[in-house]
CSV table of C-alpha atoms in Angstrom, one decimal:
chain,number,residue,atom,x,y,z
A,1,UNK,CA,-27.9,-24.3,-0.7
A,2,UNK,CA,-27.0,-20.9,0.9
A,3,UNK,CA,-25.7,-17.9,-1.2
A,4,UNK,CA,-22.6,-15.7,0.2
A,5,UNK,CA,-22.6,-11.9,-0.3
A,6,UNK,CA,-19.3,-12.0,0.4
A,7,UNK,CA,-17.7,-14.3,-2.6
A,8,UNK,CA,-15.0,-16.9,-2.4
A,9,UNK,CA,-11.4,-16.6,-1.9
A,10,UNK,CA,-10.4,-16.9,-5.4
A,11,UNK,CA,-13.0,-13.8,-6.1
A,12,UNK,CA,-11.0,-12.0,-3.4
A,13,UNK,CA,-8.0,-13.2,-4.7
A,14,UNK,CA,-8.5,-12.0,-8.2
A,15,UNK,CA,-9.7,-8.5,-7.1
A,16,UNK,CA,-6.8,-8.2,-5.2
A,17,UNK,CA,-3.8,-8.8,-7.1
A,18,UNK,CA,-5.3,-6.6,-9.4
A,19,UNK,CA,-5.0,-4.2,-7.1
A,20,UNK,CA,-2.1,-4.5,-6.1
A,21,UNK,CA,-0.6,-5.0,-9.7
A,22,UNK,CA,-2.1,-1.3,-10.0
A,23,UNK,CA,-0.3,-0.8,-6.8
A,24,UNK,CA,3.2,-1.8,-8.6
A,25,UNK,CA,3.1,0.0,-11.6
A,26,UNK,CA,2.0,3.6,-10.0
A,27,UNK,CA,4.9,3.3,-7.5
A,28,UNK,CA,7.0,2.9,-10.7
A,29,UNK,CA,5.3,6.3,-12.1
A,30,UNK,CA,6.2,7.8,-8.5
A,31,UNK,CA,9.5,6.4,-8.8
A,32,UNK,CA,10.5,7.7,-12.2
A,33,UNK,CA,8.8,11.2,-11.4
A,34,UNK,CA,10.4,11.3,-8.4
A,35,UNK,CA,13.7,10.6,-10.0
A,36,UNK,CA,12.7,13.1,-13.0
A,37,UNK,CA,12.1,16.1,-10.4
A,38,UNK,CA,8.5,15.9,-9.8
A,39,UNK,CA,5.5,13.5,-9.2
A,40,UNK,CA,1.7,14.6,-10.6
A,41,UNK,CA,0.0,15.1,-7.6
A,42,UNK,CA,-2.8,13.2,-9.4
A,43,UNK,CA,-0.8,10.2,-9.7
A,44,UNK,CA,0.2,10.1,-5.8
A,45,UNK,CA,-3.6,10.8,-5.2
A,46,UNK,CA,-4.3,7.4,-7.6
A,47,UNK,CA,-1.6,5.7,-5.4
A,48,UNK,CA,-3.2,6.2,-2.7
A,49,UNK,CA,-6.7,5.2,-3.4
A,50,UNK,CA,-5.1,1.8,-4.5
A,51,UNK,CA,-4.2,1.1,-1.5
A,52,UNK,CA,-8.0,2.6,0.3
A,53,UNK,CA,-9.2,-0.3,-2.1
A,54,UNK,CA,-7.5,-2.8,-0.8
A,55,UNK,CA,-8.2,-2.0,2.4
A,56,UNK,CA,-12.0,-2.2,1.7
A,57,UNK,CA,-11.2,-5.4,0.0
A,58,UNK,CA,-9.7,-7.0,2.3
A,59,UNK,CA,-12.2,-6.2,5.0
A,60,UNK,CA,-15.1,-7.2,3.4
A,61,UNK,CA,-13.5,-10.4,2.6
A,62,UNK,CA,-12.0,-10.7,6.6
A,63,UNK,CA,-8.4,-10.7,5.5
A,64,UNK,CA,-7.3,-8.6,8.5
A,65,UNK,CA,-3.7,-8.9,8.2
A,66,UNK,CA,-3.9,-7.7,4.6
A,67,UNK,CA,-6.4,-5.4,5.4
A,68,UNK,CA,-4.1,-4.4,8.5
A,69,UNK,CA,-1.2,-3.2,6.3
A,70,UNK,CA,-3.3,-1.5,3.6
A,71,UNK,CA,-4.8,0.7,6.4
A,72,UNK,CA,-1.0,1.5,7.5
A,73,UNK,CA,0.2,2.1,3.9
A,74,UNK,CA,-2.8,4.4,2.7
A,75,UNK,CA,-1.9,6.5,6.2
A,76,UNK,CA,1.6,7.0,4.9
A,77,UNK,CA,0.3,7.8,1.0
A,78,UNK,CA,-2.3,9.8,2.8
A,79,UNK,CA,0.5,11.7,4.5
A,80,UNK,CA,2.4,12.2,1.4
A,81,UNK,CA,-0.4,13.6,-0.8
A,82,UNK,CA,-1.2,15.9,2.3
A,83,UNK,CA,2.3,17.4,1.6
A,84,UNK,CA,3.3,16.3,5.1
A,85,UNK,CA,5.5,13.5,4.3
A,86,UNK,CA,8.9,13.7,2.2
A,87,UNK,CA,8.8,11.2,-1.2
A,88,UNK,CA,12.5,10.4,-0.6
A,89,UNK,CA,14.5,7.1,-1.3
A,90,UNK,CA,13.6,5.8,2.5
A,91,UNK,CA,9.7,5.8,1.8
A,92,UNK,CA,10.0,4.7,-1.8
A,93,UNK,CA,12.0,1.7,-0.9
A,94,UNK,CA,9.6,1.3,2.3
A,95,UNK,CA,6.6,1.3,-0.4
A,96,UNK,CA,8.3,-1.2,-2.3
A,97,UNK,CA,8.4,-3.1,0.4
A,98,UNK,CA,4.6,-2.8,1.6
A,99,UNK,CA,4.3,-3.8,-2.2
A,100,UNK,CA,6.3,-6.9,-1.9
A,101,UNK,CA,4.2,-7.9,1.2
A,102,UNK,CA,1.4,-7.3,-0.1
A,103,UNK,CA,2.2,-10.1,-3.1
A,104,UNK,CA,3.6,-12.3,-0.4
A,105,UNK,CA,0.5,-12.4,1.5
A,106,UNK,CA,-1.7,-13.1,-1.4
A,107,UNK,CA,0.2,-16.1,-2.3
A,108,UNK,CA,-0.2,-17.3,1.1
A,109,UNK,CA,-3.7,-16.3,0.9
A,110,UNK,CA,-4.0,-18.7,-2.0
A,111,UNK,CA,-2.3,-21.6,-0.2
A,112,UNK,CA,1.2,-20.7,-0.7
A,113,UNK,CA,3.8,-21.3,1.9
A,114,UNK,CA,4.2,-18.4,4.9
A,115,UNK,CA,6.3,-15.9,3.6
A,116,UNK,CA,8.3,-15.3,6.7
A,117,UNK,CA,8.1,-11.1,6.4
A,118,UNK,CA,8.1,-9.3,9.9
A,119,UNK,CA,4.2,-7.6,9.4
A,120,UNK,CA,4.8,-6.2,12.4
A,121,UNK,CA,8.1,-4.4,11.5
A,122,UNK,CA,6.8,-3.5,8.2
A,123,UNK,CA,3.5,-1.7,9.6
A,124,UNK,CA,5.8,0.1,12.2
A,125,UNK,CA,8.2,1.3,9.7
A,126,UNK,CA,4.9,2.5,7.7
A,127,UNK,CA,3.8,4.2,10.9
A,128,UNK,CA,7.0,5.8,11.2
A,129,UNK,CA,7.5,7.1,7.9
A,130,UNK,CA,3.4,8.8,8.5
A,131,UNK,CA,4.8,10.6,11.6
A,132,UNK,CA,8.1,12.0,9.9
A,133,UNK,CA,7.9,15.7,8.5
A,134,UNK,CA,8.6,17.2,4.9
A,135,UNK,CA,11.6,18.9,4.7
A,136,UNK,CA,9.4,23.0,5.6
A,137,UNK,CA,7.8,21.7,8.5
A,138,UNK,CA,8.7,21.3,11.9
């Protein structure tokens, strides 16, 4: 009998959602602050290092398309804690959206049907929103 280092699906599953249940309820923080007038940097700064987890996560447990959009979502959050990305009503629905995915794909992970979202329009949209400026640059 041989040992993994690694852990089973189900270990990777659990950590995971977790993660992504953290995921949920800090974009709902951002999303009330932002609708309030202000977000705590520190929050945006936790959002972000939700979604660095997950990519870890993922690529320790060789989920690359997981791991794929994590690494395109915590370049946009990267972005936006750097100041050099706009927390507008695009990019919050956008992270909803990576949010969403993210749930989809762990169901599938766990044997659930395909989920039938465009990954590839997703992480392009993510990519897009990483390139776009705050309102004082140019």
């Amino acid at each position: 009998m041989t040992s993994s280092l690694v852990g089973s699906i189900e270990d990777f599953l659990a950590e995971a959602q977790e993660i992504v249940d953290h995921l949920s309820s800090t974009l709902l923080a951002v999303d009330h602050g932002a609708k309030a007038g202000g977000v705590d940097p520190d929050l945006v700064n936790t959002f972000f290092r939700h979604a660095h987890s997950l990519k870890g996560l993922a690529g320790i447990f060789g989920q690359a398309e997981i791991g794929g959009i994590a690494h395109h979502f915590e370049n946009v959050l990267d972005a936006l804690r750097m100041g050099r990305v706009r927390l507008d009503r695009d990019n919050l629905d956008l992270f909803y959206e990576a949010i969403e995915t993210f749930h989809a794909q762990l169901s599938m992970a766990a044997g659930g049907p395909p989920h039938g979202r465009d990954v590839d329009a997703l992480t392009a949209r993510l990519d897009a929103a990483e390139r776009s400026k705050a309102p004082w640059q140019k």
